[in-house]
Amino acid sequence: MRRVAGAALFAAALAVCAHGAAPAKPAVILITLDTTRLDHLGFGGCAQAQTPVLDALSGRGAYLAGAQAHVPLTLPSHANILTGRLPGATGLRVNGLVLREGVPTLATRLKEQGYRTAAVVSSAVLARGRGLSRGFDAYDDRMTRTPRGGGAPEERTATEVTDAALALANAGPGPLFLWVHYYDPHFDYVPPPPWSNQFKASPYDGEIAYMDSEIGRLLAGLEKAGLLPGALVVVAGDHGEGLGEHGERQHGVFLYNYALQVPLLFIWPGRIPAGSRPKDLCGLTDVYPTVMDLLGLPAGETDGRTLAPLFREEKLPPRDHYAETYHGFFTYGWAPLRALVTPEWKFIEAPRPELYRWEKSETENLIGRNEAVADRMRKALAGFPTADSQEREQVQSLLKDPSNAEAIRTLMSLGYLSGAGPSASPKTLLDPKDAIGIEEEVRRAQDLLLDGNLQGAETLLLDILKRNPQNVPALSVLGSLYLRGEKLGKARVCFEEQVRLKPQMAEGHLNLGSVCRRQKDLARAEKEYRAALAVDPAMGEAAANLSQLLGEGGRAEEGGRVVDEALRAGAESADLHFQAGLFAAQRNDFEKARFHFTRSVALDPTRHAAMANLGRIAWQSGRVDEAISQYQRALRLAPRNPDYLATLGSLFLNGKDDPTQALRCFRQALAAAPYGPQADSLREIVAGLEKAGTPP
Ligand SMILES: [Zn+2]
């Protein structure tokens, strides 16, 4: 019911506005739909879809039926949307990299125009460290859902996103640019009720229906706040989903239609005619120049072009569309794929190249009968920069900037920055068409590991690596498996190979650092942690481990600096705040220590050591009750910790004058560690209290 109400409310708001003049600086609302296939939406032709809000929106402005993504990956594709630039300019070819410095985005440009800029994203893939946060006054990237294997939260639900977006939208005066990113249709597919029941057979569609209802709530909320009338609303998908087509379950490996075709809507009542439905081939890099054009602002340098003439039923000259994916290349060492799409043809460059009629079936490769077309398109593709040339360029520009000196020295000393870039010729690499099954096998190995079947996982991973030795996830999972089994030598071999293959990814350095530390190779551990931070300055776990290692080696001050730098870079982890708390306490800065320990507990509610430290700080400031309750909280998680028990005993004895409770605590402390370092003094105290006639 609420869904329909949301859609109806929004329609009413738009109708009212259609009669008024648009404000000088209209609100701009950008809604991005992760992993949402156009052909799984009602207006995209899916009869079973339950997407009334998006369907209604599609009829109230322009629906670009020929819209295509350039990269079937979340971060690179969102960068295309927000900057109007292709991966060669953004530097974002795969997830996990950082937007190149100095590239203007919708947010930086609209902020210059006096807009209040706010964003809410719902996947850690788009966290602020990746650079899309530039230009946003507020960038809400707090995730809540922890992945199955544990670790930091990586995503959050549409309900949380809508709540956060409405809070930000209402947070101040001035024209608003709001970007809201919904991640729910991304794997795994677990819609909440009632969609979980309604879409038992196709939970992916259930996620889309749930997201649609939340978009309805978002629009209704914006309408209620008076932000919707006169607003330009843009809705864009970032890429599709395989759902088993061509053997691909998710996305990223292939450039087929299901991956590149995306929903794209521009709604601006009174300015864009309702029911406009151009079928022209267009791309996500067109979003930025189109928005700028509609607002009457110069777009500057862009790889796209404004689509506004299409809304006025004018013609645009046909133009080729470029697409690429380096996911298989960077992740598994497979051949990269690049494609060129024209209004007639689609050519995919690969070890075994493919040619199809655009938007027609992609099951029968037509290249054998159309060599001349393929040749022409291959030549046109060569005009787009490859990752090879780009990495060389990136390293060159890194070397020119003196502020990178330390990071570069670190990477150089480890032999990671040769400047050569990926070296193997794509011709000699596995064609993703032949290797796609391996991705599923790695996933299965991961599941086996999570289920505790170490033997099964190891056998499978070794078999995968025999066929595909450059498979980084397989190396990483195998390394973690050996680490879990305390086979440190074998784990080290895996992680060393991982960082050799993929030095630009911080995770391998972190894992290798942790193995070296356990092997007592502290010098190498320090280097690897520093390499992780050189690549990703906001990697909290690397900073926490490094600062701990420095602290243990008598270099507490250096350790403190590492923690501060990571926090400044936007790192957020329970470990890191715990370390920051310890360093602050050492400097007797208890206010700061208290802040960090509190943050640590908020991020990890099982962190009893942080609770005990909060207790200690409270006691030092004379807040005895608070101290007792913090230690009691810590003891609920670690009931036999002798230090907590002894301290709690002292708190009862000296702070509350309660020898009965104190005696109970001291006895438990003694029972927990009868030969511990405090055992003798505890025995004395217990004996003393008993002699004084303390009732048991
Ligand atoms: Zn995505």
XYZ file of C-alpha atoms and ligand atoms in Angstrom:
697
model
C 0.000 0.000 0.000
C 2.759 2.404 0.985
C 4.453 1.892 -2.380
C 1.458 3.032 -4.368
C 0.880 5.923 -1.995
C 4.495 7.043 -2.496
C 4.187 6.949 -6.267
C 0.882 8.789 -6.222
C 2.176 11.481 -3.890
C 5.156 12.057 -6.122
C 2.990 12.287 -9.218
C 0.881 14.931 -7.480
C 3.980 16.937 -6.555
C 5.224 16.862 -10.131
C 1.853 17.909 -11.479
C 1.763 20.955 -9.201
C 5.223 21.947 -10.266
C 4.596 21.603 -13.988
C 2.612 24.830 -13.882
C 5.209 26.894 -12.032
C 8.503 28.318 -13.320
C 11.626 26.344 -12.427
C 13.767 27.993 -9.749
C 17.126 29.527 -10.754
C 19.026 26.779 -9.006
C 16.772 23.750 -8.948
C 17.468 20.873 -6.618
C 19.275 18.017 -8.354
C 18.451 14.527 -7.098
C 20.589 11.695 -8.465
C 19.425 8.189 -7.595
C 21.689 5.318 -8.613
C 20.454 1.729 -8.734
C 23.173 -0.836 -8.212
C 23.096 -4.059 -10.236
C 19.584 -3.336 -11.574
C 18.827 -4.938 -14.931
C 16.624 -2.791 -17.143
C 14.735 -5.882 -18.316
C 13.780 -6.653 -14.699
C 11.882 -3.364 -14.312
C 8.256 -2.832 -15.282
C 9.028 0.018 -17.683
C 11.926 -2.018 -19.095
C 9.450 -4.627 -20.277
C 9.204 -7.045 -17.361
C 5.558 -7.932 -16.759
C 6.197 -9.629 -13.397
C 8.201 -6.729 -11.969
C 6.813 -4.884 -8.979
C 8.323 -1.450 -9.606
C 5.417 1.028 -9.536
C 7.530 3.992 -8.384
C 10.193 3.683 -11.088
C 7.531 2.861 -13.691
C 5.607 6.024 -12.809
C 8.829 8.069 -12.926
C 9.726 6.716 -16.365
C 6.496 8.128 -17.774
C 7.025 11.600 -16.325
C 10.201 12.550 -18.145
C 12.753 11.071 -20.513
C 13.493 7.367 -20.506
C 16.714 6.714 -22.443
C 16.024 3.222 -23.742
C 19.453 2.845 -25.373
C 21.575 3.684 -22.321
C 24.712 1.614 -21.763
C 27.315 1.400 -19.010
C 31.003 1.670 -19.893
C 32.236 -0.648 -17.122
C 30.157 -3.380 -15.432
C 31.630 -2.558 -11.995
C 30.245 -0.342 -9.245
C 33.039 2.139 -8.542
C 34.270 2.718 -12.123
C 30.695 3.056 -13.381
C 29.651 5.528 -10.686
C 32.787 7.508 -11.538
C 31.611 7.611 -15.187
C 28.227 8.941 -14.031
C 29.607 11.577 -11.667
C 32.505 12.836 -13.822
C 31.405 12.309 -17.423
C 34.819 10.759 -18.040
C 35.866 7.296 -19.201
C 38.138 5.049 -17.080
C 41.202 6.311 -18.951
C 40.564 9.718 -17.358
C 39.129 8.736 -13.965
C 41.853 6.153 -13.320
C 39.102 3.858 -12.027
C 39.187 0.680 -14.085
C 38.286 -1.696 -11.246
C 36.890 -1.431 -7.722
C 39.372 -0.606 -4.975
C 41.289 2.151 -6.772
C 41.082 5.905 -6.167
C 39.667 8.630 -8.426
C 42.490 10.516 -10.079
C 43.265 13.923 -8.531
C 41.846 16.998 -10.188
C 38.991 15.351 -12.093
C 35.895 17.561 -11.593
C 32.691 15.779 -10.539
C 29.045 16.813 -10.439
C 29.566 17.446 -6.728
C 32.663 19.645 -7.076
C 31.055 21.618 -9.915
C 27.695 22.127 -8.204
C 29.388 23.043 -4.927
C 31.225 25.819 -6.823
C 27.780 27.008 -7.898
C 26.657 27.370 -4.294
C 24.861 24.054 -3.998
C 24.614 22.183 -0.707
C 25.984 18.784 -1.678
C 25.104 15.543 0.107
C 25.523 11.858 -0.671
C 24.406 8.588 0.875
C 26.057 5.424 -0.423
C 25.276 1.873 0.637
C 28.359 -0.163 -0.252
C 31.887 0.065 1.101
C 33.005 -0.093 -2.545
C 31.987 3.586 -2.718
C 33.521 4.599 0.635
C 34.995 8.099 0.843
C 38.573 6.854 0.447
C 37.812 6.010 -3.188
C 37.519 9.703 -4.056
C 33.911 10.067 -5.204
C 33.277 11.958 -1.949
C 35.132 14.990 -3.324
C 32.906 18.038 -3.468
C 30.301 16.646 -1.091
C 29.650 18.680 2.080
C 28.223 15.531 3.623
C 29.124 12.002 2.511
C 27.363 9.333 4.514
C 29.167 6.016 3.962
C 28.417 4.283 7.271
C 27.811 0.591 6.588
C 25.961 -1.734 8.944
C 25.891 -5.234 7.435
C 28.906 -7.456 8.121
C 29.881 -10.017 5.470
C 29.389 -13.704 6.242
C 33.103 -14.271 6.791
C 33.242 -11.474 9.397
C 35.223 -8.231 9.219
C 34.139 -4.630 8.761
C 30.526 -3.913 7.688
C 30.276 -3.642 3.904
C 26.761 -2.567 3.012
C 23.405 -1.381 4.327
C 19.754 -1.661 3.418
C 17.513 0.597 1.344
C 15.544 1.503 4.478
C 18.690 2.781 6.189
C 19.720 4.609 3.021
C 16.375 6.364 2.670
C 16.424 7.401 6.338
C 19.957 8.773 6.028
C 19.167 10.565 2.755
C 16.087 12.263 4.173
C 18.033 13.361 7.251
C 20.745 14.929 5.072
C 18.308 16.475 2.605
C 16.562 18.289 5.434
C 19.794 19.398 7.084
C 20.089 22.953 5.811
C 19.157 25.782 3.482
C 20.314 26.418 -0.077
C 19.877 24.570 -3.358
C 20.444 20.863 -2.873
C 22.441 18.317 -4.852
C 21.639 14.924 -3.376
C 23.075 11.606 -4.565
C 21.438 8.483 -3.155
C 22.891 5.054 -3.951
C 20.827 1.869 -3.479
C 22.791 -1.390 -3.345
C 20.117 -3.973 -2.488
C 19.852 -5.796 -5.855
C 23.555 -6.637 -5.548
C 24.375 -10.255 -4.570
C 23.439 -11.804 -2.163
C 19.725 -11.538 -2.729
C 17.936 -11.379 0.628
C 14.913 -9.063 0.421
C 13.081 -8.343 3.691
C 9.439 -9.350 4.190
C 6.958 -9.121 2.540
C 9.133 -9.314 -0.601
C 11.015 -12.350 0.758
C 7.754 -14.316 0.649
C 6.418 -12.783 -2.518
C 9.612 -13.378 -4.517
C 10.698 -16.756 -3.164
C 11.564 -17.999 -6.661
C 13.419 -14.827 -7.728
C 14.808 -13.019 -4.673
C 16.812 -10.734 -7.016
C 13.490 -9.283 -8.207
C 12.375 -9.093 -4.590
C 15.369 -6.842 -3.840
C 14.429 -4.620 -6.792
C 10.810 -4.402 -5.583
C 11.995 -3.534 -2.064
C 14.352 -0.858 -3.428
C 11.535 0.555 -5.560
C 9.307 0.939 -2.505
C 12.114 2.727 -0.649
C 12.633 5.091 -3.591
C 8.933 5.841 -3.224
C 9.470 6.666 0.442
C 12.486 8.830 -0.438
C 10.518 10.834 -3.014
C 7.533 11.192 -0.682
C 9.881 12.469 2.052
C 11.568 14.946 -0.280
C 8.158 16.100 -1.457
C 6.998 16.612 2.103
C 10.117 18.688 2.782
C 9.288 20.858 -0.226
C 12.445 19.755 -2.038
C 10.842 17.932 -4.936
C 8.787 20.542 -6.792
C 11.020 22.022 -9.481
C 13.759 19.452 -8.892
C 15.686 17.696 -11.651
C 15.590 13.979 -10.834
C 18.044 11.612 -12.512
C 17.834 7.844 -12.091
C 20.698 5.694 -13.381
C 21.748 2.068 -13.058
C 25.469 1.333 -12.775
C 25.478 -2.080 -14.548
C 23.362 -5.219 -14.811
C 23.671 -8.777 -13.504
C 24.397 -12.084 -15.246
C 21.947 -14.329 -13.388
C 23.632 -17.278 -15.104
C 23.681 -15.945 -18.703
C 26.908 -16.864 -20.494
C 27.851 -18.686 -17.282
C 28.131 -15.442 -15.291
C 26.181 -15.344 -12.043
C 26.956 -11.752 -11.032
C 28.748 -9.081 -13.065
C 32.156 -7.719 -13.950
C 33.593 -10.459 -16.131
C 31.693 -9.954 -19.418
C 30.449 -7.085 -21.573
C 27.224 -8.683 -22.786
C 23.933 -6.764 -22.930
C 22.735 -7.949 -19.516
C 25.805 -6.288 -17.999
C 25.900 -3.027 -19.973
C 22.235 -2.159 -20.502
C 21.098 0.184 -17.695
C 18.003 2.133 -16.720
C 18.441 5.897 -17.269
C 15.767 8.527 -16.569
C 15.748 12.334 -16.513
C 12.658 13.876 -14.918
C 12.104 17.625 -14.843
C 8.453 18.555 -15.228
C 7.905 21.608 -17.380
C 11.403 21.320 -18.819
C 11.576 17.731 -20.081
C 8.411 16.476 -21.775
C 6.689 13.571 -20.093
C 6.768 10.368 -22.129
C 9.972 11.295 -24.000
C 11.540 7.988 -24.998
C 14.622 8.308 -27.234
C 16.064 4.948 -28.271
C 19.452 6.350 -29.286
C 22.594 4.598 -28.119
C 23.995 6.650 -25.227
C 26.309 6.123 -22.264
C 26.603 6.863 -18.562
C 29.321 9.456 -19.275
C 26.475 11.465 -20.869
C 24.777 11.978 -17.487
C 27.206 14.643 -16.263
C 27.219 16.830 -19.424
C 23.425 16.473 -19.675
C 22.849 17.674 -16.106
C 25.277 20.569 -16.613
C 23.566 21.520 -19.875
C 20.083 21.383 -18.328
C 21.282 23.678 -15.535
C 22.820 26.070 -18.073
C 26.376 25.415 -16.872
C 29.436 24.630 -19.008
C 30.408 20.957 -18.787
C 34.141 21.418 -19.339
C 36.149 18.430 -20.477
C 34.009 15.321 -20.888
C 33.966 12.021 -22.762
C 30.165 12.174 -22.994
C 27.788 14.671 -24.539
C 24.549 16.322 -23.570
C 21.419 14.330 -24.329
C 19.151 17.362 -23.894
C 18.524 17.743 -27.675
C 16.931 14.278 -27.631
C 14.389 15.508 -25.067
C 13.367 18.201 -27.594
C 13.027 15.502 -30.264
C 16.111 16.821 -32.059
C 18.559 14.368 -33.612
C 22.077 13.717 -32.366
C 24.645 12.330 -34.794
C 25.267 8.614 -34.143
C 28.258 7.928 -31.939
C 30.182 4.818 -30.922
C 30.020 3.594 -27.348
C 33.133 2.342 -25.558
C 33.049 -0.331 -22.835
C 35.698 -2.309 -21.013
C 36.257 -4.636 -18.135
C 39.573 -5.290 -16.443
C 37.943 -7.199 -13.607
C 39.063 -10.607 -14.904
C 42.498 -9.229 -15.706
C 43.226 -7.573 -12.362
C 41.542 -10.240 -10.281
C 42.332 -13.511 -12.010
C 44.986 -12.709 -14.600
C 42.568 -13.373 -17.486
C 42.535 -11.355 -20.704
C 40.913 -7.924 -20.363
C 37.824 -7.270 -22.514
C 37.142 -4.102 -24.498
C 34.114 -3.443 -26.631
C 32.870 -0.952 -29.150
C 29.148 -0.562 -29.746
C 27.648 1.247 -32.729
C 23.944 1.628 -33.490
C 24.397 -1.440 -35.704
C 27.152 -3.633 -34.282
C 28.891 -4.679 -31.129
C 32.495 -5.842 -31.238
C 34.233 -7.405 -28.225
C 38.013 -7.595 -28.313
C 39.258 -10.789 -26.626
C 41.668 -13.650 -27.380
C 38.673 -14.996 -29.358
C 36.956 -11.765 -30.497
C 33.185 -11.544 -30.888
C 30.820 -9.616 -33.150
C 27.055 -9.239 -32.719
C 24.237 -7.088 -34.021
C 23.669 -4.452 -31.337
C 20.856 -5.267 -28.928
C 20.211 -8.577 -30.699
C 21.019 -12.047 -29.445
C 24.587 -12.504 -28.298
C 24.709 -16.270 -28.584
C 25.937 -16.627 -32.184
C 29.285 -14.961 -32.941
C 28.972 -13.277 -36.367
C 32.644 -12.422 -36.780
C 33.420 -15.160 -39.325
C 31.037 -13.619 -41.865
C 31.913 -9.970 -41.159
C 35.699 -9.701 -40.933
C 35.757 -6.225 -42.494
C 33.340 -4.819 -39.892
C 35.366 -6.385 -37.099
C 38.615 -4.943 -38.483
C 37.153 -1.466 -38.697
C 35.880 -1.671 -35.136
C 39.130 -3.121 -33.833
C 40.952 -0.092 -35.272
C 38.464 2.313 -33.703
C 38.903 0.606 -30.324
C 42.645 1.149 -30.478
C 41.941 4.876 -30.027
C 40.884 4.311 -26.395
C 43.734 4.093 -23.851
C 44.422 0.690 -22.335
C 45.269 0.001 -18.698
C 48.880 -0.681 -19.739
C 49.474 2.782 -21.068
C 47.451 4.245 -18.234
C 49.437 2.604 -15.451
C 52.715 3.822 -16.938
C 51.229 7.289 -17.088
C 49.993 7.041 -13.491
C 53.383 5.961 -12.181
C 55.017 8.825 -14.075
C 52.664 11.374 -12.530
C 53.123 9.788 -9.072
C 56.869 10.188 -9.439
C 56.493 13.858 -10.366
C 54.590 14.771 -7.196
C 57.014 15.263 -4.292
C 54.249 14.740 -1.697
C 54.165 11.061 -2.777
C 57.861 10.655 -2.050
C 57.504 8.475 1.032
C 54.857 6.181 -0.399
C 56.887 5.748 -3.558
C 60.094 5.020 -1.641
C 58.269 2.348 0.343
C 56.849 0.686 -2.752
C 60.139 1.002 -4.640
C 62.118 -0.554 -1.799
C 59.826 -3.552 -2.041
C 60.231 -3.729 -5.792
C 56.574 -2.921 -6.401
C 56.888 0.115 -8.623
C 58.812 -0.838 -11.694
C 56.679 1.403 -13.868
C 56.284 -1.443 -16.313
C 52.590 -2.070 -15.697
C 50.858 -5.310 -16.613
C 53.267 -7.058 -18.930
C 51.686 -10.206 -20.354
C 50.174 -9.844 -23.791
C 46.386 -10.292 -23.688
C 46.760 -12.914 -26.450
C 48.524 -15.318 -24.106
C 46.029 -14.877 -21.265
C 42.993 -17.050 -20.581
C 39.895 -15.926 -22.474
C 37.208 -15.176 -19.851
C 34.814 -17.266 -21.961
C 36.960 -20.314 -21.171
C 37.676 -19.360 -17.558
C 34.309 -18.147 -16.226
C 33.673 -21.423 -14.384
C 36.746 -20.791 -12.232
C 35.092 -17.781 -10.584
C 32.344 -20.044 -9.276
C 34.937 -22.574 -8.053
C 36.724 -19.894 -6.016
C 33.410 -18.944 -4.465
C 32.792 -22.580 -3.591
C 36.231 -22.825 -1.987
C 35.447 -19.725 0.062
C 32.208 -21.326 1.251
C 34.029 -24.544 2.156
C 36.501 -22.511 4.215
C 33.702 -20.621 5.978
C 32.025 -23.947 6.762
C 35.281 -25.171 8.303
C 36.097 -27.737 5.586
C 39.778 -26.784 5.311
C 40.805 -29.964 3.535
C 38.156 -29.636 0.823
C 38.919 -25.946 0.300
C 42.670 -26.575 0.027
C 42.262 -29.353 -2.562
C 39.957 -27.207 -4.697
C 42.175 -24.093 -4.475
C 45.344 -25.971 -5.417
C 43.509 -27.409 -8.402
C 42.329 -23.925 -9.476
C 45.842 -22.493 -9.158
C 47.251 -25.274 -11.321
C 45.015 -24.101 -14.181
C 45.053 -20.375 -13.359
C 48.237 -19.543 -11.379
C 47.530 -15.790 -11.407
C 44.180 -16.132 -9.675
C 44.592 -13.630 -6.849
C 41.413 -14.480 -4.877
C 42.417 -18.161 -4.926
C 45.873 -17.233 -3.606
C 44.349 -15.005 -0.969
C 41.828 -17.596 0.239
C 44.515 -20.298 0.278
C 46.814 -18.000 2.254
C 44.075 -17.332 4.814
C 43.424 -21.065 5.032
C 47.093 -21.759 5.813
C 47.153 -18.860 8.270
C 44.196 -20.395 10.086
C 45.995 -23.729 10.242
C 49.171 -22.014 11.523
C 51.052 -23.132 8.391
C 52.883 -19.824 8.278
C 55.512 -20.754 5.690
C 52.876 -21.828 3.166
C 50.699 -18.802 3.951
C 53.674 -16.555 3.290
C 54.287 -18.106 -0.146
C 50.651 -17.390 -1.105
C 50.633 -13.797 0.096
C 54.042 -13.023 -1.422
C 52.713 -14.192 -4.760
C 49.543 -12.148 -4.208
C 51.431 -8.878 -3.628
C 53.765 -9.618 -6.528
C 50.768 -9.993 -8.848
C 48.712 -7.198 -7.361
C 50.926 -4.693 -5.512
C 48.326 -1.963 -5.939
C 45.862 -3.764 -3.655
C 46.399 -3.140 0.041
C 44.857 -6.348 1.359
C 47.724 -8.597 0.227
C 50.275 -6.398 1.998
C 48.210 -6.479 5.174
C 47.980 -10.281 5.145
C 51.653 -10.704 4.325
C 52.532 -8.272 7.120
C 50.496 -10.293 9.590
C 52.209 -13.568 8.585
C 55.665 -11.962 8.864
C 54.767 -10.596 12.282
C 53.785 -14.046 13.516
C 57.021 -15.407 12.085
C 58.827 -12.711 14.125
C 60.163 -11.161 10.910
C 59.285 -7.735 12.265
C 61.276 -5.669 9.780
C 59.424 -7.184 6.838
C 56.098 -6.965 8.685
C 56.630 -3.241 9.189
C 57.474 -2.779 5.494
C 54.355 -4.635 4.377
C 52.048 -2.701 6.713
C 53.598 0.504 5.390
C 53.077 -0.694 1.812
C 49.404 -1.375 2.609
C 49.050 2.167 3.959
C 50.933 3.667 1.013
C 48.320 2.118 -1.270
C 45.339 2.766 0.998
C 46.036 5.370 3.729
C 42.608 4.715 5.262
C 43.176 0.993 5.876
C 42.448 0.891 9.589
C 43.593 -2.674 10.190
C 47.034 -2.039 8.679
C 47.465 1.137 10.732
C 46.350 -0.606 13.938
C 48.737 -3.530 13.406
C 51.628 -1.273 12.459
C 51.150 1.035 15.429
C 50.924 -1.949 17.758
C 54.138 -3.346 16.326
C 55.864 0.012 16.718
C 54.546 0.408 20.260
C 55.861 -3.026 21.243
C 59.244 -2.086 19.801
C 59.484 0.999 22.014
C 58.483 3.404 19.222
C 55.180 4.529 20.719
C 55.436 8.051 19.351
C 55.805 6.806 15.767
C 52.931 4.419 16.387
C 50.756 7.296 17.544
C 51.537 9.185 14.350
C 50.550 6.194 12.200
C 47.190 6.014 13.970
C 46.551 9.744 13.649
C 47.365 9.732 9.939
C 45.033 6.815 9.247
C 42.207 8.479 11.182
C 42.774 11.696 9.250
C 42.606 9.696 6.014
C 39.142 8.496 7.032
C 39.974 5.084 8.507
C 37.401 3.691 10.880
C 37.943 0.428 12.725
C 37.575 -0.891 16.247
C 41.254 -1.876 16.309
C 42.453 1.512 15.202
C 40.370 3.440 17.727
C 41.541 1.055 20.434
C 45.169 1.777 19.555
C 44.439 5.509 19.390
C 42.882 5.241 22.857
C 45.957 3.511 24.272
C 48.312 6.133 22.832
C 46.152 8.986 24.126
C 46.007 7.389 27.598
C 49.800 7.049 27.584
C 50.014 10.791 26.996
C 47.497 11.332 29.835
C 45.020 12.784 27.332
C 42.066 11.013 28.939
C 39.364 12.964 27.148
C 40.729 11.817 23.793
C 41.329 8.294 25.075
C 37.746 8.089 26.245
C 36.486 9.218 22.838
C 38.500 6.541 21.003
C 37.644 3.684 23.381
C 33.958 4.597 23.115
C 34.212 4.585 19.294
C 36.002 1.235 19.439
C 33.158 -0.323 21.437
C 30.562 1.221 19.107
C 32.272 -0.393 16.108
C 32.825 -3.717 17.870
C 30.464 -4.319 20.814
C 32.499 -7.374 21.890
C 35.689 -5.385 22.525
C 35.945 -5.841 26.302
C 39.485 -4.441 26.551
C 38.146 -1.063 25.403
C 35.396 -1.277 28.058
C 37.993 -2.036 30.749
C 40.005 0.977 29.617
C 36.897 3.143 29.797
C 36.444 1.790 33.326
C 40.025 2.701 34.228
C 39.603 6.243 32.891
C 36.320 6.657 34.785
C 37.996 5.549 38.023
C 40.887 7.948 37.502
C 38.348 10.762 37.173
C 36.539 9.632 40.327
C 33.427 8.288 38.556
C 33.280 5.040 40.535
C 29.803 3.870 39.481
C 30.624 4.329 35.823
C 33.914 2.469 36.321
C 32.127 -0.457 37.991
C 29.553 -0.706 35.261
C 32.246 -0.649 32.532
C 34.171 -3.476 34.225
C 30.965 -5.447 34.727
C 30.229 -5.000 31.022
C 33.720 -6.225 30.125
C 33.297 -9.217 32.453
C 30.069 -10.268 30.790
C 32.192 -10.835 27.660
C 35.298 -12.174 29.432
C 33.944 -13.630 32.704
C 37.231 -15.186 33.860
C 39.607 -12.312 33.115
C 41.666 -12.068 36.368
C 42.706 -8.433 35.800
C 39.125 -7.234 35.341
C 38.012 -9.229 38.403
C 40.824 -7.892 40.577
C 40.243 -4.304 39.452
C 36.508 -4.627 40.070
C 37.332 -5.966 43.544
C 39.479 -2.914 44.247
C 36.707 -0.652 42.982
C 34.222 -2.218 45.416
C 36.692 -2.105 48.282
C 38.165 1.369 47.830
C 35.471 3.134 45.825
C 32.281 1.769 47.362
C 33.486 0.525 50.752
C 31.796 -2.804 49.997
C 34.134 -5.552 51.300
C 31.578 -8.328 50.625
C 31.434 -7.670 46.882
C 35.181 -7.018 46.853
C 35.950 -10.367 48.504
C 33.760 -12.181 45.970
C 35.649 -10.531 43.071
C 39.108 -11.177 44.559
C 38.260 -14.829 45.141
C 37.092 -15.208 41.528
C 40.229 -13.474 40.295
C 42.354 -15.894 42.307
C 40.387 -18.905 41.068
C 40.792 -17.728 37.458
C 44.582 -17.411 37.713
C 45.875 -19.223 40.828
C 49.482 -18.971 39.585
C 49.189 -15.578 37.879
C 51.490 -12.637 38.628
C 48.973 -11.143 41.062
C 48.157 -14.413 42.816
C 50.274 -13.840 45.933
C 49.006 -10.344 46.636
C 45.427 -11.480 45.938
C 45.839 -14.287 48.472
C 47.001 -11.764 51.040
C 44.040 -9.453 50.388
C 41.551 -12.328 50.521
C 43.056 -13.577 53.778
C 42.988 -10.059 55.214
C 39.312 -9.555 54.310
C 38.381 -12.968 55.713
C 40.236 -12.199 58.952
C 38.369 -8.909 59.251
C 35.177 -10.963 59.299
C 33.803 -9.989 55.899
C 30.654 -12.050 55.346
C 31.002 -14.387 52.307
Zn 27.342 -1.897 -8.907
